[in-house]
Amino acid sequence: MTPGARLQAAIVVLDAWVAGMPVEQALTNWARSARYAGSGDRAAVRDHVYDIMRARGTCAALGGGETGRALAIGLLRMQGGDPAALFTGQGHAPDALSEAELAGGTEPAGTADVPGWTLPLLEARVGGELAPLLGAFRSRAPVYLRVNLRRIDLPGSVAALARDGVAAEPVAGAATALVVTSGARRIKSCTAYQDGLVELQDLSVQRAVRGIDWPEGRILDYCAGGGGKALAIADACGSQVFAHDANPGRMADLPPRAERAGVVIRTLDRAALARMGRFDAVLCDVPCSGSGTWRRDPEAKWRLTPERLAELERVQAAILAEAAPLVRPGGSLVYMTCSLFHAENEAQIARFCAQATGWQVAQTGCDTPLSASDGFFHAVLRAPEA
Ligand SMILES: C[S@@+](CC[C@H](N)C(=O)[O-])C[C@H]1O[C@@H](n2cnc3c(N)ncnc32)[C@H](O)[C@@H]1O
């Protein structure tokens, strides 16, 4: 496909998204209707769409509207290009620009690229660093890998990835992390990935998991999902790791991932969990707004509403209340979110401690996209001794 045809495909996908279709569904529908498109074409169309979702407000202002076409015009202007070079009407490229489209728009304030109501919430986290944070949200996030140190060291993993065409390098100050510098789209077909020597995992998550002093004994990942945190914990300590999720179907990938990594993680449904007694540590990696990961998932920021945030806060508080009785006296309750908002983080911890007697906050930390790859909060609470 020509660059113009790829842009026209992105316009089709964006029109469906603006009309309310989830972006992944819109991309799949387009790919099914465009069997001629190769993997490079599909990747380029996806990149256009995601770049626009990250900077939707800027693209709309520079392109003069919220249609797929206007957003694509705005993207080219934002990137310093001339839209007329691709909007030619030749072949499968978008039609040539009208007089009004040629006139262009003006660059808005950087605050246009997140929902306005979230600005005070983000500012409360980063203070005077709001402009750099919003700038980071407009850029693509680097890809990070967690090296499975039980199986291989950092130099060995870099060499193994290089053999399959993926270039990566260690990250200063992070024991397990590699940042991928080229070939990211090949990772899942690499031998090093398929053999469990490396896992895809954001830097901020790796820093949080490695920064916690996990107790010896039994650790429960109470909201395990696909098991990213459970696998990182199993790699970081010698304790027995168990996994539970209210929706057990979400744990379907966990057994093959654990086998690949060479660790044992037992999944527990509700009945099995009830027979297990208490744990030395229970992790609650709760559902959240994802506001720390908006550059990886820019659709999420446009979907979030104040009502949805309030609902998430209720779910988070309920999960903490459910999980706390599973911690043995003197054990740890670990709370994690990929949110930057105080309401989902410090305020949840403060509310829990005000309602449950004798719990102590042992540790808290919050990375932002300015300090690591993504925003990620963690808190360790110590249960009262019996
Ligand atoms: C942020 S995701 C977890 C991601 C996962 N820990 C990982 O690293 O891949 C939150 C998970 O919490 C689960 N969940 C929601 N409500 C729950 C509840 N009351 N009890 C246990 N799990 C719950 C959801 O099904 C979802 O899989």
GROMACS .gro file of C-alpha atoms and ligand atoms in nm:
model
  413
    1MET     CA    1   0.000   0.000   0.000
    2THR     CA    2   0.119   0.354  -0.071
    3PRO     CA    3   0.155   0.602   0.218
    4GLY     CA    4  -0.162   0.774   0.093
    5ALA     CA    5  -0.357   0.447   0.087
    6ARG     CA    6  -0.245   0.366   0.442
    7LEU     CA    7  -0.366   0.708   0.553
    8GLN     CA    8  -0.703   0.652   0.380
    9ALA     CA    9  -0.734   0.320   0.565
   10ALA     CA   10  -0.663   0.500   0.895
   11ILE     CA   11  -0.940   0.748   0.807
   12VAL     CA   12  -1.188   0.460   0.761
   13VAL     CA   13  -1.088   0.311   1.099
   14LEU     CA   14  -1.108   0.651   1.274
   15ASP     CA   15  -1.453   0.724   1.131
   16ALA     CA   16  -1.578   0.397   1.283
   17TRP     CA   17  -1.407   0.480   1.614
   18VAL     CA   18  -1.547   0.835   1.627
   19ALA     CA   19  -1.893   0.679   1.566
   20GLY     CA   20  -1.848   0.465   1.879
   21MET     CA   21  -1.686   0.139   1.769
   22PRO     CA   22  -1.399   0.011   1.990
   23VAL     CA   23  -1.075   0.082   1.806
   24GLU     CA   24  -0.952  -0.278   1.799
   25GLN     CA   25  -1.279  -0.390   1.643
   26ALA     CA   26  -1.253  -0.111   1.383
   27LEU     CA   27  -0.896  -0.217   1.299
   28THR     CA   28  -1.000  -0.583   1.269
   29ASN     CA   29  -1.296  -0.496   1.044
   30TRP     CA   30  -1.071  -0.294   0.816
   31ALA     CA   31  -0.804  -0.569   0.802
   32ARG     CA   32  -1.071  -0.829   0.708
   33SER     CA   33  -1.189  -0.607   0.424
   34ALA     CA   34  -0.831  -0.543   0.304
   35ARG     CA   35  -0.680  -0.887   0.248
   36TYR     CA   36  -0.419  -0.730   0.020
   37ALA     CA   37  -0.268  -0.541   0.317
   38GLY     CA   38   0.057  -0.692   0.447
   39SER     CA   39   0.179  -0.687   0.807
   40GLY     CA   40   0.377  -0.366   0.741
   41ASP     CA   41   0.063  -0.196   0.608
   42ARG     CA   42  -0.145  -0.310   0.907
   43ALA     CA   43   0.123  -0.184   1.148
   44ALA     CA   44   0.142   0.154   0.971
   45VAL     CA   45  -0.238   0.199   0.976
   46ARG     CA   46  -0.247   0.107   1.346
   47ASP     CA   47   0.035   0.355   1.420
   48HIS     CA   48  -0.155   0.639   1.246
   49VAL     CA   49  -0.471   0.557   1.441
   50TYR     CA   50  -0.297   0.533   1.778
   51ASP     CA   51  -0.089   0.849   1.716
   52ILE     CA   52  -0.415   1.034   1.651
   53MET     CA   53  -0.593   0.892   1.958
   54ARG     CA   54  -0.298   1.007   2.174
   55ALA     CA   55  -0.323   1.363   2.037
   56ARG     CA   56  -0.689   1.378   1.940
   57GLY     CA   57  -0.746   1.736   2.057
   58THR     CA   58  -0.440   1.869   1.877
   59CYS     CA   59  -0.520   1.677   1.556
   60ALA     CA   60  -0.882   1.798   1.561
   61ALA     CA   61  -0.775   2.161   1.600
   62LEU     CA   62  -0.506   2.142   1.331
   63GLY     CA   63  -0.729   1.946   1.093
   64GLY     CA   64  -1.045   2.147   1.151
   65GLY     CA   65  -1.280   1.880   1.288
   66GLU     CA   66  -1.342   1.543   1.450
   67THR     CA   67  -1.393   1.329   1.138
   68GLY     CA   68  -1.134   1.067   1.047
   69ARG     CA   69  -1.028   1.284   0.754
   70ALA     CA   70  -0.986   1.601   0.962
   71LEU     CA   71  -0.796   1.410   1.232
   72ALA     CA   72  -0.560   1.264   0.968
   73ILE     CA   73  -0.497   1.611   0.821
   74GLY     CA   74  -0.425   1.735   1.173
   75LEU     CA   75  -0.184   1.447   1.239
   76LEU     CA   76   0.024   1.532   0.934
   77ARG     CA   77   0.036   1.900   1.034
   78MET     CA   78   0.127   1.808   1.394
   79GLN     CA   79   0.415   1.597   1.261
   80GLY     CA   80   0.540   1.893   1.056
   81GLY     CA   81   0.434   1.749   0.720
   82ASP     CA   82   0.227   1.898   0.438
   83PRO     CA   83  -0.109   1.715   0.411
   84ALA     CA   84  -0.139   1.812   0.044
   85ALA     CA   85   0.151   1.577  -0.032
   86LEU     CA   86  -0.059   1.272   0.068
   87PHE     CA   87  -0.414   1.401   0.009
   88THR     CA   88  -0.377   1.376  -0.368
   89GLY     CA   89  -0.684   1.178  -0.478
   90GLN     CA   90  -0.444   0.957  -0.679
   91GLY     CA   91  -0.477   0.579  -0.657
   92HIS     CA   92  -0.620   0.492  -0.315
   93ALA     CA   93  -0.501   0.812  -0.143
   94PRO     CA   94  -0.757   1.046   0.021
   95ASP     CA   95  -0.920   1.311  -0.200
   96ALA     CA   96  -0.732   1.636  -0.252
   97LEU     CA   97  -0.780   1.905   0.015
   98SER     CA   98  -1.063   2.156  -0.016
   99GLU     CA   99  -1.002   2.531   0.021
  100ALA     CA  100  -1.121   2.518   0.381
  101GLU     CA  101  -0.896   2.222   0.461
  102LEU     CA  102  -0.598   2.395   0.301
  103ALA     CA  103  -0.649   2.694   0.532
  104GLY     CA  104  -0.562   2.481   0.835
  105GLY     CA  105  -0.626   2.538   1.204
  106THR     CA  106  -0.419   2.661   1.495
  107GLU     CA  107  -0.233   2.449   1.748
  108PRO     CA  108  -0.434   2.429   2.074
  109ALA     CA  109  -0.294   2.418   2.425
  110GLY     CA  110  -0.134   2.082   2.511
  111THR     CA  111  -0.419   2.027   2.757
  112ALA     CA  112  -0.653   1.943   2.465
  113ASP     CA  113  -0.524   1.586   2.447
  114VAL     CA  114  -0.680   1.458   2.770
  115PRO     CA  115  -1.041   1.498   2.890
  116GLY     CA  116  -1.055   1.838   3.062
  117TRP     CA  117  -1.202   1.703   3.386
  118THR     CA  118  -0.890   1.486   3.441
  119LEU     CA  119  -0.645   1.780   3.430
  120PRO     CA  120  -0.673   1.870   3.802
  121LEU     CA  121  -0.637   1.501   3.891
  122LEU     CA  122  -0.317   1.472   3.687
  123GLU     CA  123  -0.184   1.804   3.819
  124ALA     CA  124  -0.240   1.683   4.175
  125ARG     CA  125   0.005   1.400   4.099
  126VAL     CA  126   0.281   1.584   3.912
  127GLY     CA  127   0.234   1.950   4.016
  128GLY     CA  128   0.448   2.178   3.797
  129GLU     CA  129   0.534   1.885   3.568
  130LEU     CA  130   0.189   1.876   3.406
  131ALA     CA  131   0.310   2.002   3.065
  132PRO     CA  132   0.587   1.738   3.038
  133LEU     CA  133   0.339   1.469   3.149
  134LEU     CA  134   0.090   1.571   2.879
  135GLY     CA  135   0.378   1.574   2.629
  136ALA     CA  136   0.470   1.218   2.734
  137PHE     CA  137   0.107   1.106   2.683
  138ARG     CA  138   0.132   1.226   2.319
  139SER     CA  139   0.436   1.006   2.250
  140ARG     CA  140   0.460   0.630   2.195
  141ALA     CA  141   0.573   0.434   2.501
  142PRO     CA  142   0.894   0.231   2.475
  143VAL     CA  143   0.862  -0.149   2.488
  144TYR     CA  144   1.018  -0.313   2.793
  145LEU     CA  145   1.098  -0.674   2.868
  146ARG     CA  146   1.142  -0.843   3.205
  147VAL     CA  147   1.430  -1.087   3.201
  148ASN     CA  148   1.358  -1.413   3.383
  149LEU     CA  149   1.670  -1.410   3.601
  150ARG     CA  150   1.607  -1.767   3.710
  151ARG     CA  151   1.683  -1.876   3.356
  152ILE     CA  152   1.930  -1.625   3.209
  153ASP     CA  153   2.124  -1.307   3.291
  154LEU     CA  154   2.084  -0.967   3.121
  155PRO     CA  155   2.377  -0.998   2.873
  156GLY     CA  156   2.265  -1.350   2.780
  157SER     CA  157   1.909  -1.234   2.712
  158VAL     CA  158   2.031  -0.941   2.500
  159ALA     CA  159   2.237  -1.182   2.289
  160ALA     CA  160   1.947  -1.432   2.259
  161LEU     CA  161   1.710  -1.157   2.139
  162ALA     CA  162   1.967  -1.024   1.893
  163ARG     CA  163   1.988  -1.367   1.727
  164ASP     CA  164   1.620  -1.324   1.632
  165GLY     CA  165   1.653  -0.962   1.518
  166VAL     CA  166   1.539  -0.781   1.834
  167ALA     CA  167   1.779  -0.519   1.974
  168ALA     CA  168   1.745  -0.444   2.345
  169GLU     CA  169   1.957  -0.294   2.618
  170PRO     CA  170   1.957  -0.298   3.000
  171VAL     CA  171   1.792  -0.010   3.187
  172ALA     CA  172   2.009   0.166   3.445
  173GLY     CA  173   1.894   0.094   3.798
  174ALA     CA  174   1.646  -0.180   3.704
  175ALA     CA  175   1.762  -0.532   3.787
  176THR     CA  176   1.535  -0.715   3.545
  177ALA     CA  177   1.452  -0.467   3.267
  178LEU     CA  178   1.553  -0.438   2.903
  179VAL     CA  179   1.428  -0.160   2.676
  180VAL     CA  180   1.372  -0.270   2.316
  181THR     CA  181   1.545  -0.037   2.071
  182SER     CA  182   1.441  -0.208   1.746
  183GLY     CA  183   1.247  -0.511   1.622
  184ALA     CA  184   0.969  -0.483   1.885
  185ARG     CA  185   0.714  -0.637   1.649
  186ARG     CA  186   0.921  -0.957   1.632
  187ILE     CA  187   0.932  -1.021   2.009
  188LYS     CA  188   0.656  -1.282   2.030
  189SER     CA  189   0.815  -1.493   1.758
  190CYS     CA  190   1.160  -1.483   1.925
  191THR     CA  191   1.300  -1.803   2.074
  192ALA     CA  192   1.392  -1.608   2.391
  193TYR     CA  193   1.025  -1.510   2.439
  194GLN     CA  194   0.881  -1.849   2.346
  195ASP     CA  195   1.125  -2.024   2.582
  196GLY     CA  196   1.025  -1.796   2.872
  197LEU     CA  197   1.360  -1.617   2.904
  198VAL     CA  198   1.186  -1.279   2.871
  199GLU     CA  199   0.831  -1.147   2.925
  200LEU     CA  200   0.672  -0.824   2.806
  201GLN     CA  201   0.633  -0.605   3.116
  202ASP     CA  202   0.636  -0.230   3.174
  203LEU     CA  203   0.933  -0.083   3.357
  204SER     CA  204   0.718   0.074   3.631
  205VAL     CA  205   0.562  -0.264   3.719
  206GLN     CA  206   0.903  -0.429   3.733
  207ARG     CA  207   1.033  -0.154   3.962
  208ALA     CA  208   0.735  -0.189   4.196
  209VAL     CA  209   0.750  -0.570   4.219
  210ARG     CA  210   1.128  -0.569   4.276
  211GLY     CA  211   1.102  -0.288   4.532
  212ILE     CA  212   0.878  -0.490   4.763
  213ASP     CA  213   1.024  -0.721   5.027
  214TRP     CA  214   0.799  -1.024   4.955
  215PRO     CA  215   0.768  -1.252   5.258
  216GLU     CA  216   0.869  -1.616   5.252
  217GLY     CA  217   0.578  -1.857   5.252
  218ARG     CA  218   0.256  -1.824   5.052
  219ILE     CA  219   0.164  -1.528   4.834
  220LEU     CA  220  -0.177  -1.483   4.672
  221ASP     CA  221  -0.232  -1.268   4.362
  222TYR     CA  222  -0.602  -1.198   4.426
  223CYS     CA  223  -0.674  -1.015   4.095
  224ALA     CA  224  -0.440  -1.220   3.880
  225GLY     CA  225  -0.587  -1.170   3.532
  226GLY     CA  226  -0.329  -1.287   3.277
  227GLY     CA  227  -0.079  -1.326   3.561
  228GLY     CA  228   0.180  -1.059   3.476
  229LYS     CA  229   0.237  -0.965   3.842
  230ALA     CA  230   0.218  -1.326   3.970
  231LEU     CA  231   0.489  -1.427   3.723
  232ALA     CA  232   0.710  -1.133   3.824
  233ILE     CA  233   0.667  -1.219   4.194
  234ALA     CA  234   0.746  -1.586   4.131
  235ASP     CA  235   1.063  -1.474   3.955
  236ALA     CA  236   1.155  -1.229   4.234
  237CYS     CA  237   1.123  -1.458   4.538
  238GLY     CA  238   1.120  -1.822   4.639
  239SER     CA  239   0.771  -1.820   4.791
  240GLN     CA  240   0.478  -2.030   4.670
  241VAL     CA  241   0.260  -1.814   4.446
  242PHE     CA  242  -0.116  -1.865   4.403
  243ALA     CA  243  -0.350  -1.686   4.163
  244HIS     CA  244  -0.719  -1.603   4.186
  245ASP     CA  245  -0.952  -1.383   3.982
  246ALA     CA  246  -1.324  -1.313   4.017
  247ASN     CA  247  -1.341  -1.393   3.646
  248PRO     CA  248  -1.142  -1.719   3.622
  249GLY     CA  249  -1.151  -1.709   3.242
  250ARG     CA  250  -0.907  -1.418   3.258
  251MET     CA  251  -0.644  -1.653   3.401
  252ALA     CA  252  -0.650  -1.881   3.094
  253ASP     CA  253  -0.307  -1.765   2.976
  254LEU     CA  254  -0.143  -1.805   3.316
  255PRO     CA  255  -0.062  -2.182   3.314
  256PRO     CA  256   0.117  -2.173   2.975
  257ARG     CA  257   0.300  -1.851   3.070
  258ALA     CA  258   0.413  -2.006   3.401
  259GLU     CA  259   0.527  -2.321   3.222
  260ARG     CA  260   0.725  -2.111   2.973
  261ALA     CA  261   0.887  -1.921   3.260
  262GLY     CA  262   0.966  -2.243   3.451
  263VAL     CA  263   0.770  -2.141   3.765
  264VAL     CA  264   0.478  -2.303   3.945
  265ILE     CA  265   0.168  -2.087   4.005
  266ARG     CA  266  -0.146  -2.259   4.130
  267THR     CA  267  -0.473  -2.103   4.017
  268LEU     CA  268  -0.756  -2.105   4.274
  269ASP     CA  269  -1.127  -2.067   4.208
  270ARG     CA  270  -1.351  -1.931   4.484
  271ALA     CA  271  -1.411  -2.275   4.641
  272ALA     CA  272  -1.041  -2.367   4.639
  273LEU     CA  273  -0.952  -2.027   4.783
  274ALA     CA  274  -1.193  -2.081   5.072
  275ARG     CA  275  -1.003  -2.398   5.170
  276MET     CA  276  -0.659  -2.235   5.166
  277GLY     CA  277  -0.651  -2.049   5.498
  278ARG     CA  278  -0.457  -1.726   5.520
  279PHE     CA  279  -0.158  -1.606   5.320
  280ASP     CA  280   0.167  -1.432   5.414
  281ALA     CA  281   0.097  -1.169   5.150
  282VAL     CA  282  -0.204  -1.090   4.931
  283LEU     CA  283  -0.169  -0.870   4.623
  284CYS     CA  284  -0.466  -0.669   4.495
  285ASP     CA  285  -0.380  -0.539   4.145
  286VAL     CA  286  -0.723  -0.382   4.113
  287PRO     CA  287  -0.923  -0.267   3.808
  288CYS     CA  288  -0.852   0.105   3.762
  289SER     CA  289  -0.878   0.401   3.525
  290GLY     CA  290  -0.541   0.308   3.369
  291SER     CA  291  -0.451   0.678   3.368
  292GLY     CA  292  -0.084   0.587   3.408
  293THR     CA  293  -0.087   0.390   3.083
  294TRP     CA  294  -0.276   0.626   2.855
  295ARG     CA  295   0.002   0.643   2.598
  296ARG     CA  296  -0.016   0.264   2.553
  297ASP     CA  297  -0.398   0.264   2.560
  298PRO     CA  298  -0.506   0.613   2.449
  299GLU     CA  299  -0.862   0.495   2.382
  300ALA     CA  300  -0.904   0.446   2.758
  301LYS     CA  301  -0.865   0.817   2.834
  302TRP     CA  302  -1.148   0.910   2.595
  303ARG     CA  303  -1.375   0.635   2.736
  304LEU     CA  304  -1.327   0.733   3.102
  305THR     CA  305  -1.603   0.941   3.263
  306PRO     CA  306  -1.638   1.076   3.618
  307GLU     CA  307  -1.917   0.820   3.673
  308ARG     CA  308  -1.695   0.531   3.561
  309LEU     CA  309  -1.413   0.656   3.786
  310ALA     CA  310  -1.651   0.667   4.085
  311GLU     CA  311  -1.763   0.310   4.004
  312LEU     CA  312  -1.399   0.193   3.986
  313GLU     CA  313  -1.332   0.351   4.327
  314ARG     CA  314  -1.622   0.150   4.474
  315VAL     CA  315  -1.485  -0.174   4.321
  316GLN     CA  316  -1.134  -0.100   4.453
  317ALA     CA  317  -1.259  -0.040   4.808
  318ALA     CA  318  -1.469  -0.359   4.794
  319ILE     CA  319  -1.170  -0.568   4.676
  320LEU     CA  320  -0.952  -0.437   4.960
  321ALA     CA  321  -1.225  -0.527   5.210
  322GLU     CA  322  -1.263  -0.879   5.059
  323ALA     CA  323  -0.890  -0.948   5.045
  324ALA     CA  324  -0.785  -0.819   5.389
  325PRO     CA  325  -0.925  -1.120   5.583
  326LEU     CA  326  -0.710  -1.349   5.364
  327VAL     CA  327  -0.389  -1.200   5.513
  328ARG     CA  328  -0.240  -1.374   5.820
  329PRO     CA  329  -0.179  -1.164   6.131
  330GLY     CA  330   0.137  -0.959   6.071
  331GLY     CA  331   0.125  -1.038   5.697
  332SER     CA  332   0.113  -0.796   5.403
  333LEU     CA  333  -0.168  -0.661   5.188
  334VAL     CA  334  -0.020  -0.516   4.871
  335TYR     CA  335  -0.231  -0.273   4.665
  336MET     CA  336  -0.142  -0.180   4.306
  337THR     CA  337  -0.297   0.030   4.029
  338CYS     CA  338  -0.175   0.168   3.697
  339SER     CA  339  -0.349   0.495   3.786
  340LEU     CA  340  -0.205   0.837   3.863
  341PHE     CA  341  -0.516   0.960   4.045
  342HIS     CA  342  -0.502   1.005   4.424
  343ALA     CA  343  -0.864   0.891   4.455
  344GLU     CA  344  -0.769   0.544   4.331
  345ASN     CA  345  -0.442   0.531   4.526
  346GLU     CA  346  -0.357   0.721   4.846
  347ALA     CA  347  -0.725   0.795   4.919
  348GLN     CA  348  -0.816   0.423   4.895
  349ILE     CA  349  -0.534   0.334   5.135
  350ALA     CA  350  -0.634   0.611   5.378
  351ARG     CA  351  -1.001   0.502   5.369
  352PHE     CA  352  -0.908   0.137   5.427
  353CYS     CA  353  -0.682   0.223   5.723
  354ALA     CA  354  -0.950   0.447   5.874
  355GLN     CA  355  -1.205   0.165   5.860
  356ALA     CA  356  -0.992  -0.142   5.946
  357THR     CA  357  -0.821  -0.122   6.283
  358GLY     CA  358  -0.454  -0.189   6.344
  359TRP     CA  359  -0.327  -0.187   5.984
  360GLN     CA  360  -0.006   0.009   5.919
  361VAL     CA  361   0.118   0.155   5.591
  362ALA     CA  362   0.467   0.005   5.547
  363GLN     CA  363   0.552   0.141   5.201
  364THR     CA  364   0.405   0.342   4.916
  365GLY     CA  365   0.542   0.447   4.579
  366CYS     CA  366   0.415   0.596   4.256
  367ASP     CA  367   0.599   0.612   3.926
  368THR     CA  368   0.474   0.840   3.648
  369PRO     CA  369   0.551   0.830   3.274
  370LEU     CA  370   0.816   1.091   3.360
  371SER     CA  371   0.999   0.866   3.610
  372ALA     CA  372   0.948   0.528   3.442
  373SER     CA  373   0.761   0.387   3.145
  374ASP     CA  374   0.411   0.436   3.289
  375GLY     CA  375   0.223   0.556   3.593
  376PHE     CA  376   0.207   0.283   3.856
  377PHE     CA  377   0.115   0.302   4.225
  378HIS     CA  378   0.183   0.050   4.500
  379ALA     CA  379   0.127   0.037   4.873
  380VAL     CA  380   0.221  -0.230   5.126
  381LEU     CA  381  -0.002  -0.253   5.435
  382ARG     CA  382   0.096  -0.457   5.738
  383ALA     CA  383  -0.183  -0.652   5.913
  384PRO     CA  384  -0.216  -0.623   6.290
  385GLU     CA  385  -0.055  -0.904   6.490
  386ALA     CA  386  -0.315  -1.136   6.641
  387LIG     C1  387  -0.583  -0.481   3.654
  387LIG     S1  388  -0.650  -0.636   3.619
  387LIG     C2  389  -0.526  -0.745   3.677
  387LIG     C3  390  -0.406  -0.757   3.588
  387LIG     C4  391  -0.312  -0.868   3.628
  387LIG     N1  392  -0.280  -0.865   3.770
  387LIG     C5  393  -0.184  -0.869   3.547
  387LIG     O1  394  -0.077  -0.835   3.597
  387LIG     O2  395  -0.192  -0.905   3.430
  387LIG     C6  396  -0.775  -0.652   3.743
  387LIG     C7  397  -0.836  -0.789   3.756
  387LIG     O3  398  -0.919  -0.787   3.872
  387LIG     C8  399  -1.023  -0.880   3.852
  387LIG     N2  400  -1.129  -0.851   3.952
  387LIG     C9  401  -1.227  -0.758   3.948
  387LIG     N3  402  -1.303  -0.763   4.060
  387LIG    C10  403  -1.250  -0.860   4.137
  387LIG    C11  404  -1.283  -0.914   4.265
  387LIG     N4  405  -1.385  -0.866   4.338
  387LIG     N5  406  -1.208  -1.016   4.312
  387LIG    C12  407  -1.103  -1.064   4.242
  387LIG     N6  408  -1.067  -1.018   4.120
  387LIG    C13  409  -1.138  -0.917   4.068
  387LIG    C14  410  -1.063  -0.859   3.707
  387LIG     O4  411  -1.128  -0.973   3.656
  387LIG    C15  412  -0.926  -0.834   3.641
  387LIG     O5  413  -0.874  -0.952   3.584
   0.00000   0.00000   0.00000
